[in-house]
Coordinates of C-alpha atoms and ligand atoms in Angstrom, one line a residue:
M1 CA 83.9 177.1 94.8
T2 CA 87.5 176.4 95.5
R3 CA 89.1 178.6 98.1
Q4 CA 92.7 179.2 98.8
P5 CA 93.8 178.3 102.4
N6 CA 94.8 180.7 105.1
I7 CA 97.9 179.9 107.0
L8 CA 99.1 181.2 110.3
I9 CA 102.9 181.3 110.9
T10 CA 103.6 181.7 114.6
G11 CA 106.4 181.3 117.1
T12 CA 108.5 183.1 119.6
P13 CA 110.0 186.4 118.2
G14 CA 113.2 185.7 116.3
T15 CA 112.2 182.1 115.3
G16 CA 112.0 183.3 111.6
K17 CA 108.2 183.9 111.1
T18 CA 108.6 187.0 108.9
T19 CA 111.4 185.6 106.7
T20 CA 109.6 182.3 106.3
S21 CA 106.2 184.0 105.6
Q22 CA 107.8 186.3 103.0
L23 CA 109.4 183.4 101.1
A24 CA 106.3 181.2 101.3
A25 CA 103.9 184.1 100.3
S26 CA 106.0 185.0 97.3
A27 CA 106.3 181.4 96.1
L28 CA 102.6 180.9 96.5
N29 CA 101.5 184.4 95.4
F30 CA 99.7 184.7 98.7
N31 CA 99.1 187.8 100.8
H32 CA 101.7 188.2 103.6
I33 CA 100.0 189.9 106.7
E34 CA 102.5 190.9 109.3
V35 CA 100.3 191.6 112.3
G36 CA 102.9 193.7 114.1
K37 CA 103.3 195.9 111.1
I38 CA 99.6 196.6 110.6
V39 CA 99.1 197.2 114.3
K40 CA 101.7 200.0 114.1
E41 CA 100.6 201.4 110.7
K42 CA 96.9 201.4 111.4
G43 CA 97.1 202.3 115.0
L44 CA 95.4 199.1 116.2
H45 CA 96.8 199.4 119.7
D46 CA 96.4 200.9 123.2
G47 CA 99.8 202.5 123.5
Y48 CA 103.4 201.6 123.6
D49 CA 105.4 199.7 126.3
E50 CA 108.8 201.5 126.5
E51 CA 110.4 198.7 128.6
F52 CA 109.6 196.0 126.1
Q53 CA 109.6 198.2 123.1
S54 CA 106.3 196.9 121.8
Y55 CA 102.7 198.0 121.4
Y56 CA 99.7 196.8 123.5
I57 CA 97.7 195.2 120.7
D58 CA 94.0 196.0 120.5
E59 CA 93.0 192.4 119.5
D60 CA 89.4 193.3 118.6
K61 CA 90.5 196.0 116.2
V62 CA 93.0 193.6 114.6
V63 CA 90.3 190.9 114.1
D64 CA 87.9 193.5 112.6
E65 CA 90.6 194.8 110.3
L66 CA 91.5 191.3 109.0
E67 CA 88.1 189.7 108.9
P68 CA 87.2 190.7 105.2
I69 CA 90.7 189.9 104.0
M70 CA 90.6 186.4 105.6
A71 CA 87.3 185.6 104.0
N72 CA 89.0 185.7 100.6
G73 CA 91.6 183.1 101.5
G74 CA 95.2 183.0 100.2
N75 CA 96.7 184.7 103.3
I76 CA 99.8 184.0 105.4
V77 CA 99.4 185.7 108.8
D78 CA 102.6 186.2 110.7
H79 CA 102.3 186.8 114.4
H80 CA 104.0 185.7 117.7
G81 CA 100.6 185.1 119.4
C82 CA 97.8 183.0 118.1
D83 CA 95.0 182.8 120.7
F84 CA 92.9 185.8 119.8
F85 CA 92.3 185.0 116.1
P86 CA 89.0 183.2 115.3
E87 CA 89.7 179.5 115.0
R88 CA 87.8 179.3 111.7
W89 CA 90.3 181.6 109.9
F90 CA 93.1 179.1 109.6
D91 CA 93.5 175.8 107.7
L92 CA 97.1 175.4 108.8
V93 CA 99.0 176.7 111.9
V94 CA 102.8 176.5 111.6
V95 CA 104.7 177.0 114.9
L96 CA 108.4 177.7 114.2
T97 CA 110.9 176.7 116.8
C98 CA 114.6 177.4 117.4
D99 CA 117.3 176.4 119.8
N100 CA 117.9 178.8 122.7
T101 CA 121.5 179.8 121.8
T102 CA 120.6 180.6 118.2
L103 CA 117.5 182.5 119.3
Y104 CA 119.5 184.5 121.9
S105 CA 122.0 185.6 119.4
R106 CA 119.3 186.5 116.8
L107 CA 117.6 188.7 119.4
E108 CA 120.9 190.2 120.5
N109 CA 121.6 191.2 116.9
R110 CA 118.4 193.2 117.0
N111 CA 119.7 195.2 120.0
Y112 CA 116.7 194.2 122.1
P113 CA 116.9 195.1 125.9
T114 CA 118.3 192.1 127.9
K115 CA 115.0 191.7 129.7
K116 CA 113.2 191.3 126.5
I117 CA 115.7 188.8 125.2
Q118 CA 115.5 186.7 128.4
E119 CA 111.7 186.8 128.4
N120 CA 111.6 185.6 124.8
V121 CA 114.1 182.8 125.3
E122 CA 112.2 181.7 128.3
C123 CA 109.0 181.7 126.3
E124 CA 110.7 179.5 123.7
I125 CA 111.9 177.1 126.4
M126 CA 108.5 176.9 128.0
Q127 CA 106.9 176.3 124.5
V128 CA 104.4 179.1 125.3
V129 CA 103.4 179.7 121.7
L130 CA 103.1 176.0 120.8
N131 CA 100.9 175.4 123.9
E132 CA 98.8 178.4 122.9
A133 CA 98.4 177.0 119.3
Y134 CA 97.3 173.6 120.7
E135 CA 94.8 175.3 123.0
S136 CA 93.4 177.5 120.2
Y137 CA 93.3 175.1 117.2
K138 CA 92.5 171.5 116.3
P139 CA 95.8 169.6 116.9
E140 CA 95.6 168.1 113.3
I141 CA 96.1 171.5 111.8
V142 CA 99.0 172.5 114.0
V143 CA 102.5 171.7 112.7
T144 CA 105.8 172.4 114.5
L145 CA 108.8 173.2 112.3
P146 CA 112.3 173.7 113.5
S147 CA 113.9 176.9 112.0
C148 CA 117.4 177.1 113.2
S149 CA 119.3 177.1 109.9
V150 CA 118.8 178.4 106.3
E151 CA 118.4 174.8 105.1
E152 CA 115.6 174.2 107.6
M153 CA 113.9 177.4 106.6
E154 CA 114.0 176.4 102.9
S155 CA 112.7 173.0 103.6
N156 CA 109.9 174.6 105.7
V157 CA 108.9 176.8 102.8
E158 CA 108.8 173.8 100.5
R159 CA 106.6 171.9 103.0
I160 CA 104.2 174.8 103.1
E161 CA 104.0 175.0 99.3
Q162 CA 103.4 171.2 99.1
W163 CA 100.7 171.4 101.8
V164 CA 98.9 174.2 99.8
E165 CA 99.1 172.1 96.6
D166 CA 97.5 169.1 98.5
F167 CA 94.9 171.4 100.0
M168 CA 93.9 172.8 96.6
N169 CA 93.7 169.3 95.1
K170 CA 91.4 168.1 97.9
Q171 CA 89.3 171.3 97.5
T172 CA 89.0 170.8 93.8
V173 CA 87.9 167.2 94.2
S174 CA 85.2 167.9 96.8
S175 CA 83.9 171.0 95.1
L176 CA 83.6 169.2 91.8
L177 CA 81.9 166.3 93.5
S178 CA 79.4 168.6 95.2
L179 CA 78.7 170.4 92.0
L180 CA 77.9 167.1 90.4
G181 CA 75.5 166.4 93.2
N182 CA 77.7 163.7 94.6
A183 CA 79.1 165.5 97.6
G184 CA 80.4 162.3 99.0
D185 CA 83.3 161.7 101.2
L186 CA 86.4 160.5 99.6
A187 CA 87.4 158.6 102.7
D188 CA 85.9 155.4 101.4
F189 CA 87.7 155.7 98.1
T190 CA 91.1 154.1 98.2
P191 CA 92.9 154.7 94.9
S192 CA 94.9 151.7 93.5
Q193 CA 98.6 151.9 92.8
E194 CA 97.8 152.0 89.1
L195 CA 95.5 155.0 89.6
I196 CA 98.1 156.8 91.7
Q197 CA 100.6 156.4 88.9
D198 CA 98.1 157.7 86.4
V199 CA 97.5 160.7 88.6
R200 CA 101.2 161.4 88.9
K201 CA 101.5 161.3 85.1
E202 CA 98.6 163.6 84.6
Q203 CA 100.0 166.0 87.2
Q204 CA 103.4 165.9 85.5
S205 CA 101.9 166.7 82.1
G206 CA 99.9 169.5 83.8
L207 CA 103.0 170.9 85.4
N208 CA 105.0 170.8 82.2
K209 CA 102.3 172.9 80.5
S210 CA 102.3 175.6 83.1
A211 CA 105.1 178.2 83.0
D212 CA 104.8 178.7 86.8
P213 CA 103.5 175.5 88.5
M214 CA 103.0 177.2 91.8
Q215 CA 100.8 179.8 90.2
I216 CA 97.4 178.2 90.9
K217 CA 95.0 179.0 88.1
T218 CA 91.5 180.0 88.7
V219 CA 89.3 177.2 87.4
D220 CA 85.7 177.6 86.4
H221 CA 84.4 174.6 88.3
D222 CA 80.8 175.3 87.4
A223 CA 81.6 175.2 83.7
I224 CA 83.8 172.1 84.0
A225 CA 81.3 170.2 86.1
Q226 CA 78.7 171.0 83.6
I227 CA 80.8 169.7 80.8
I228 CA 81.6 166.5 82.6
K229 CA 77.9 166.1 83.4
Q230 CA 77.0 166.5 79.7
L231 CA 79.7 164.0 78.6
M232 CA 78.5 161.4 81.0
Q233 CA 74.9 161.9 80.0
E234 CA 75.8 161.6 76.4
Q235 CA 77.7 158.4 77.0
K236 CA 74.9 157.0 79.1
E237 CA 72.2 157.6 76.5
Y238 CA 74.5 156.2 73.7
E239 CA 75.2 153.1 75.7
E240 CA 71.6 152.6 76.6
R241 CA 70.7 152.8 72.9
L242 CA 73.4 150.4 71.9
L243 CA 72.5 148.0 74.7
K244 CA 68.8 147.7 73.7
P245 CA 69.4 145.3 70.8
R246 CA 72.0 143.4 72.9
V247 CA 69.4 142.8 75.7
R248 CA 66.9 141.6 73.1
L249 CA 69.4 139.2 71.6
Q250 CA 70.4 137.9 75.0
E251 CA 66.8 137.2 75.9
Y252 CA 66.3 135.4 72.6
I253 CA 69.4 133.2 73.3
E254 CA 68.0 132.4 76.8
K255 CA 64.6 131.4 75.2
K256 CA 66.3 129.1 72.7
T257 CA 68.5 127.6 75.4
D258 CA 65.3 126.8 77.4
E259 CA 63.8 125.2 74.3
L260 CA 66.9 123.1 73.8
E261 CA 66.8 121.9 77.3
A262 CA 63.1 121.0 77.0
E263 CA 63.7 118.8 74.0
E264 CA 63.5 115.2 75.1
I265 CA 64.8 113.3 72.1
I266 CA 68.6 113.6 72.1
G267 CA 70.0 113.7 68.6
S268 CA 66.8 114.7 66.9
T269 CA 66.8 117.1 63.9
R270 CA 65.1 119.7 66.1
V271 CA 68.0 119.5 68.7
S272 CA 70.7 119.9 66.1
Q273 CA 68.8 122.7 64.5
L274 CA 68.5 124.5 67.8
K275 CA 72.2 123.9 68.6
K276 CA 73.2 125.5 65.3
E277 CA 70.9 128.4 65.8
L278 CA 72.2 129.0 69.3
N279 CA 75.8 128.8 68.0
D280 CA 75.0 131.5 65.4
L281 CA 73.3 133.6 67.9
K282 CA 76.3 133.5 70.2
I283 CA 78.6 134.6 67.4
K284 CA 76.2 137.4 66.7
L285 CA 76.3 138.5 70.3
K286 CA 80.1 138.5 70.3
N287 CA 80.2 140.6 67.2
L288 CA 77.6 143.0 68.7
D289 CA 79.8 143.4 71.8
T290 CA 82.8 144.2 69.7
S291 CA 80.9 146.8 67.7
L292 CA 79.5 148.2 71.0
Y293 CA 83.0 148.7 72.4
E294 CA 84.1 150.3 69.1
S295 CA 81.2 152.6 69.1
M296 CA 81.8 153.7 72.6
D297 CA 85.5 154.3 71.8
K298 CA 84.4 156.4 68.8
L299 CA 82.1 158.4 70.9
R300 CA 84.9 159.1 73.4
A301 CA 87.2 160.2 70.6
K302 CA 84.5 162.6 69.4
Q303 CA 84.1 164.0 72.8
Q304 CA 87.8 164.3 73.3
A305 CA 88.1 166.3 70.0
K306 CA 85.3 168.6 71.2
L307 CA 87.0 169.1 74.5
Q308 CA 90.3 170.0 72.8
Q309 CA 88.5 172.5 70.6
S310 CA 87.2 174.2 73.7
G311 CA 90.6 174.3 75.2
L312 CA 89.9 171.6 77.8
D313 CA 92.6 169.2 76.9
F314 CA 92.1 166.5 79.5
K315 CA 91.9 162.8 78.8
I316 CA 88.7 161.0 78.7
T317 CA 89.2 157.6 80.2
K318 CA 87.1 154.6 79.7
D319 CA 86.0 155.0 83.3
L320 CA 84.2 158.3 82.8
N321 CA 81.2 156.7 84.4
D322 CA 83.2 156.1 87.5
L323 CA 82.8 159.6 88.8
K324 CA 85.3 159.2 91.6
Y325 CA 88.0 157.9 89.3
Q326 CA 87.4 160.8 87.0
M327 CA 87.5 163.4 89.7
W328 CA 90.6 161.9 91.1
I329 CA 92.4 162.1 87.8
L330 CA 91.1 165.5 87.0
A331 CA 91.6 167.3 90.2
P332 CA 95.3 167.9 90.1
Y333 CA 95.3 168.4 86.4
L334 CA 92.5 171.0 86.4
Q335 CA 94.6 173.4 88.5
H336 CA 97.2 173.6 85.8
L337 CA 94.8 174.0 82.9
N338 CA 95.6 177.1 80.9
S339 CA 92.5 179.2 81.3
Ligands
ATP401 N1 116.0 179.5 109.8 C1 116.8 180.6 109.9 N2 118.2 180.4 109.7 C2 119.0 181.5 109.8 N3 118.6 182.7 110.1 C3 117.3 182.9 110.3 C4 116.4 181.9 110.2 N4 115.1 182.4 110.5 C5 115.3 183.7 110.7 N5 116.6 184.0 110.6 C6 117.2 185.3 110.9 O1 116.8 185.7 112.2 C7 116.3 187.0 112.3 C8 114.9 187.0 112.8 O2 114.0 186.5 111.8 P1 112.5 187.0 111.6 O3 112.5 188.5 111.6 O4 112.0 186.4 110.3 O5 111.9 186.4 112.9 P2 110.4 186.7 113.5 O6 110.1 185.4 114.1 O7 109.5 187.2 112.4 O8 110.6 187.8 114.5 P3 109.6 188.8 115.1 O9 108.5 188.1 115.7 O10 110.3 189.6 116.1 O11 109.1 189.7 113.9 C9 116.5 187.6 110.9 O12 117.7 188.3 110.9 C10 116.5 186.4 110.0 O13 117.3 186.6 108.9

């Protein structure tokens, strides 16, 4: 089943975690979890440090509190530390960074004690949070994003949205493939330029249909996989039925060709008879092929009409049998289907 990702947004205090998390969570309709806030509200701490004006976090309690929420996916966790969360929670770890002067004035505006400001700026210079992120998570899921200006913040939010869209597409493809019993890896599948353009077109038409493109619709993968399976089965059976007479005809042509080759007297009546017969047979084969293609097209049109009736308005391509192609085309589109 497709799961929405969990994202950790971390960085030195003042780098813009909360602002960025709020914007991204509202654009994606994700849950924004501000760890500092729940620590205070739910008492998940071992007291208060007056000098640093902050709580001593009880990390175990925080993990226990968040565990069931994280299991659902669709969360943006916002915290200045990142080493005590279970690694498996996150699909993406964003580390926000900021230049020292800007950070200093942001923290000054908060009326933090000088010692706390200095400590935080030093922490940013030493890249403490970034190092912690690299020690705690696989480097390929850690992304550093500068957050010194409003423009940078907006672009960071867009990048996170785009990343989520890609993540969901990949998830849809693999979950559909596994439901279809072909849980293969897509790594060996390189889409052609033509295919990529097709996908873009499909994505665009999907986006146009959806009032809010960022609102990811819940897709009933089981039902869709079942439908695709049925369609493919129907096409396979139909094709096999159509192919039977073709195979027989082909065999007959081969037999006659052998007979012709075995004839020793060139120019005999038998030879010209066989040649004429073979010629007629080849024309028959050509006509049979044309009608075979037409019949398959008709079947696809019938299937398409049925799909539309059931509200699944996606296009059946001639390559329905090529499962990977079909999944690739469908994956982005399915997300925008009106359920
Ligand atoms: N990219 C940015 N450009 C301009 N101002 C920003 C940017 N990011 C954050 N700010 C401003 O800096 C201040 C601190 O931001 P924010 O509270 O989001 O930081 P934080 O990293 O969550 O801090 P903390 O860890 O202390 O909660 C806010 O006043 C916010 O409006």
